[in-house]
Structures are given as structure tokens and as C-alpha cells.
Tab-separated table of C-alpha atoms in Angstrom:
chain	number	residue	atom	x	y	z
L	416	UNK	CA	-25.148	60.727	-45.423
L	417	UNK	CA	-25.025	57.906	-47.643
L	418	UNK	CA	-24.922	54.516	-46.294
L	419	UNK	CA	-23.449	51.913	-48.273
L	420	UNK	CA	-25.503	48.922	-49.201
L	421	UNK	CA	-24.731	45.768	-48.526
L	422	UNK	CA	-27.360	43.368	-49.587
L	423	UNK	CA	-25.800	42.130	-53.199
L	424	UNK	CA	-22.942	41.431	-51.435
L	425	UNK	CA	-24.597	39.551	-49.030
L	426	UNK	CA	-26.403	37.876	-51.966
L	427	UNK	CA	-23.365	36.992	-54.014
L	428	UNK	CA	-22.067	35.605	-50.764
L	429	UNK	CA	-24.735	33.322	-50.070
L	430	UNK	CA	-24.335	32.388	-53.722
L	431	UNK	CA	-20.680	31.618	-53.392
L	432	UNK	CA	-21.719	29.390	-50.190
L	433	UNK	CA	-24.224	27.204	-51.960
L	434	UNK	CA	-21.870	26.674	-54.724
L	435	UNK	CA	-19.296	25.610	-52.259
L	436	UNK	CA	-21.752	23.232	-50.579
L	437	UNK	CA	-22.797	21.543	-53.873
L	438	UNK	CA	-19.259	21.269	-55.294
L	439	UNK	CA	-17.651	19.794	-51.898
L	440	UNK	CA	-18.819	15.878	-52.110
L	441	UNK	CA	-17.777	15.926	-55.394
L	442	UNK	CA	-14.149	16.843	-54.647
L	443	UNK	CA	-13.962	13.816	-52.777
L	444	UNK	CA	-14.679	11.428	-55.570
L	445	UNK	CA	-13.075	13.071	-58.161
L	446	UNK	CA	-10.656	10.148	-59.420
L	447	UNK	CA	-12.508	7.054	-59.963
L	448	UNK	CA	-10.742	4.005	-58.825
L	449	UNK	CA	-11.806	0.233	-59.578
L	450	UNK	CA	-10.218	-1.242	-56.554
L	451	UNK	CA	-9.668	-4.806	-56.232
L	452	UNK	CA	-11.422	-7.103	-54.212
L	453	UNK	CA	-9.911	-8.993	-51.274
L	454	UNK	CA	-8.795	-12.388	-51.867
L	455	UNK	CA	-6.048	-12.952	-49.368
L	456	UNK	CA	-6.877	-14.218	-45.862
L	457	UNK	CA	-6.106	-12.115	-42.768
L	458	UNK	CA	-2.763	-12.991	-41.630
L	459	UNK	CA	-3.136	-15.305	-38.535
L	460	UNK	CA	-1.059	-15.033	-35.582
L	461	UNK	CA	1.099	-18.199	-35.201
L	462	UNK	CA	1.820	-17.639	-31.596
L	463	UNK	CA	0.590	-15.436	-28.496
L	464	UNK	CA	3.639	-13.094	-27.400
L	465	UNK	CA	6.234	-13.962	-24.801
L	466	UNK	CA	5.878	-12.306	-21.550
L	467	UNK	CA	8.879	-11.110	-19.540
L	468	UNK	CA	8.471	-10.419	-15.975
L	469	UNK	CA	11.326	-9.087	-13.834
L	470	UNK	CA	10.395	-8.899	-10.314
L	471	UNK	CA	11.301	-6.417	-7.796
L	472	UNK	CA	14.561	-8.393	-6.995
L	473	UNK	CA	15.838	-8.323	-10.730
L	474	UNK	CA	15.359	-12.232	-11.154
L	475	UNK	CA	13.755	-12.685	-15.353
L	476	UNK	CA	11.034	-14.878	-16.111
L	477	UNK	CA	9.961	-15.863	-19.625
L	478	UNK	CA	6.432	-17.077	-19.484
L	479	UNK	CA	7.047	-17.591	-15.802
L	480	UNK	CA	10.063	-19.617	-16.155
L	481	UNK	CA	12.846	-18.430	-14.305
L	482	UNK	CA	15.878	-17.424	-16.363
L	483	UNK	CA	19.404	-16.294	-15.603
L	484	UNK	CA	20.805	-13.126	-16.209
L	485	UNK	CA	23.572	-14.743	-18.903
L	486	UNK	CA	20.806	-16.753	-20.010
L	487	UNK	CA	18.527	-14.212	-21.487
L	488	UNK	CA	19.913	-13.478	-24.861
L	489	UNK	CA	19.993	-17.435	-25.737
L	490	UNK	CA	16.641	-17.716	-24.547
L	491	UNK	CA	15.928	-14.434	-27.138
L	492	UNK	CA	17.803	-16.060	-29.706
L	493	UNK	CA	16.314	-19.652	-29.516
L	494	UNK	CA	12.681	-17.337	-29.624
L	495	UNK	CA	14.198	-15.346	-32.686
L	496	UNK	CA	15.324	-18.697	-34.750
L	497	UNK	CA	11.780	-20.050	-34.246
L	498	UNK	CA	10.311	-16.798	-35.889
L	499	UNK	CA	11.691	-13.803	-35.867
L	500	UNK	CA	8.141	-12.035	-36.199
L	501	UNK	CA	7.804	-12.915	-31.980
L	502	UNK	CA	6.298	-10.252	-30.275
L	503	UNK	CA	8.012	-9.999	-26.577
L	504	UNK	CA	5.850	-8.074	-23.591
L	505	UNK	CA	7.984	-6.617	-20.715
L	506	UNK	CA	6.304	-6.768	-17.404
L	507	UNK	CA	8.617	-5.040	-14.676
L	508	UNK	CA	7.956	-4.270	-11.490
L	509	UNK	CA	8.188	-0.156	-10.145
L	510	UNK	CA	11.262	-1.122	-7.914
L	511	UNK	CA	13.388	-2.842	-10.820
L	512	UNK	CA	16.325	-0.176	-11.793
L	513	UNK	CA	15.870	0.564	-15.626
L	514	UNK	CA	19.434	-1.079	-16.286
L	515	UNK	CA	17.735	-4.378	-16.270
L	516	UNK	CA	15.139	-3.500	-18.182
L	517	UNK	CA	17.598	-2.180	-20.811
L	518	UNK	CA	19.751	-5.240	-20.549
L	519	UNK	CA	16.232	-7.112	-21.672
L	520	UNK	CA	15.497	-4.650	-24.428
L	521	UNK	CA	19.390	-4.736	-25.351
L	522	UNK	CA	19.365	-8.876	-25.272
L	523	UNK	CA	15.818	-9.059	-27.460
L	524	UNK	CA	17.105	-6.180	-30.319
L	525	UNK	CA	20.668	-8.519	-30.474
L	526	UNK	CA	18.539	-11.030	-30.598
L	527	UNK	CA	16.392	-9.677	-34.145
L	528	UNK	CA	13.313	-9.662	-32.277
L	529	UNK	CA	11.933	-6.140	-32.924
L	530	UNK	CA	8.342	-6.404	-31.807
L	531	UNK	CA	8.953	-5.173	-27.862
L	532	UNK	CA	6.461	-3.538	-26.045
L	533	UNK	CA	6.062	-2.751	-22.198
L	534	UNK	CA	2.983	-3.957	-20.067
L	535	UNK	CA	1.603	-1.595	-17.617
L	536	UNK	CA	-1.541	-1.020	-14.884
L	537	UNK	CA	-4.367	1.018	-16.117
L	538	UNK	CA	-5.780	3.347	-13.921
L	539	UNK	CA	-3.556	2.595	-10.836
L	540	UNK	CA	-2.231	6.190	-8.892
L	541	UNK	CA	1.558	6.914	-7.983
L	542	UNK	CA	2.134	7.777	-4.170
């Protein structure tokens, strides 16, 4: 019985492989573009982020200064008046009800502060 000779097929496949290996680097640089040099200075952060802490009793602190629930919106509005790009970092105790955190988020959004993030502990274990 006659066997199929696969030697020519292997030769063709190796030639195609070599062609693709040689052509692949050319595809990444197919369009020549002269990019402009950087002349602008990188934007400097004007101020450090504001840290809003919420303790286990639900008391608000802006940069370690106590703030009442009713005054939180006013404090955020004052911060937004200085700079709309002010960053707010929220540190909330695990025992704080989510309603307190949601109130802080709503107050920041109403004041026009959009750069809000949460601070957490890394590597902690939960019980």
C-alpha cells in the first residue's frame, strides 16, 4: 500500500513559517509617523488629597477636623470652590453603616467633586 509523502508539505510549511517570522516585525512599523517632542511640563498636583474619615460611631472628620452631618455638604462645597479637581479619599470604619458612606458620596457629588476614592487596609483577614 502506498503511503502519502508529507515531505513537500513540511517544506512548504517551514517556508511559510520563515516568511511570517520575517514579516511580523515589519507590520508593527508599517505607518511612519513623526511624533512631536514633549515641550509641556507635566501637570503638578496643586494640593494633597482631602481625607474624609468616618469613625465607628459615624462621626465625620475632614483632615482630622470633626464635621457634623449637616455641615458635610457645606464643607465639600467650600473644597470644590477652591478647586473642582480636589481629590477626596474616604476612610470608613468597618462598623459604619453604608448609609453614612452613601451620605458622604452624595454630598461630594452634589458639591461637584468627582474624584472620590476609598482607602482600605491591605493584607487584613476577616473573621
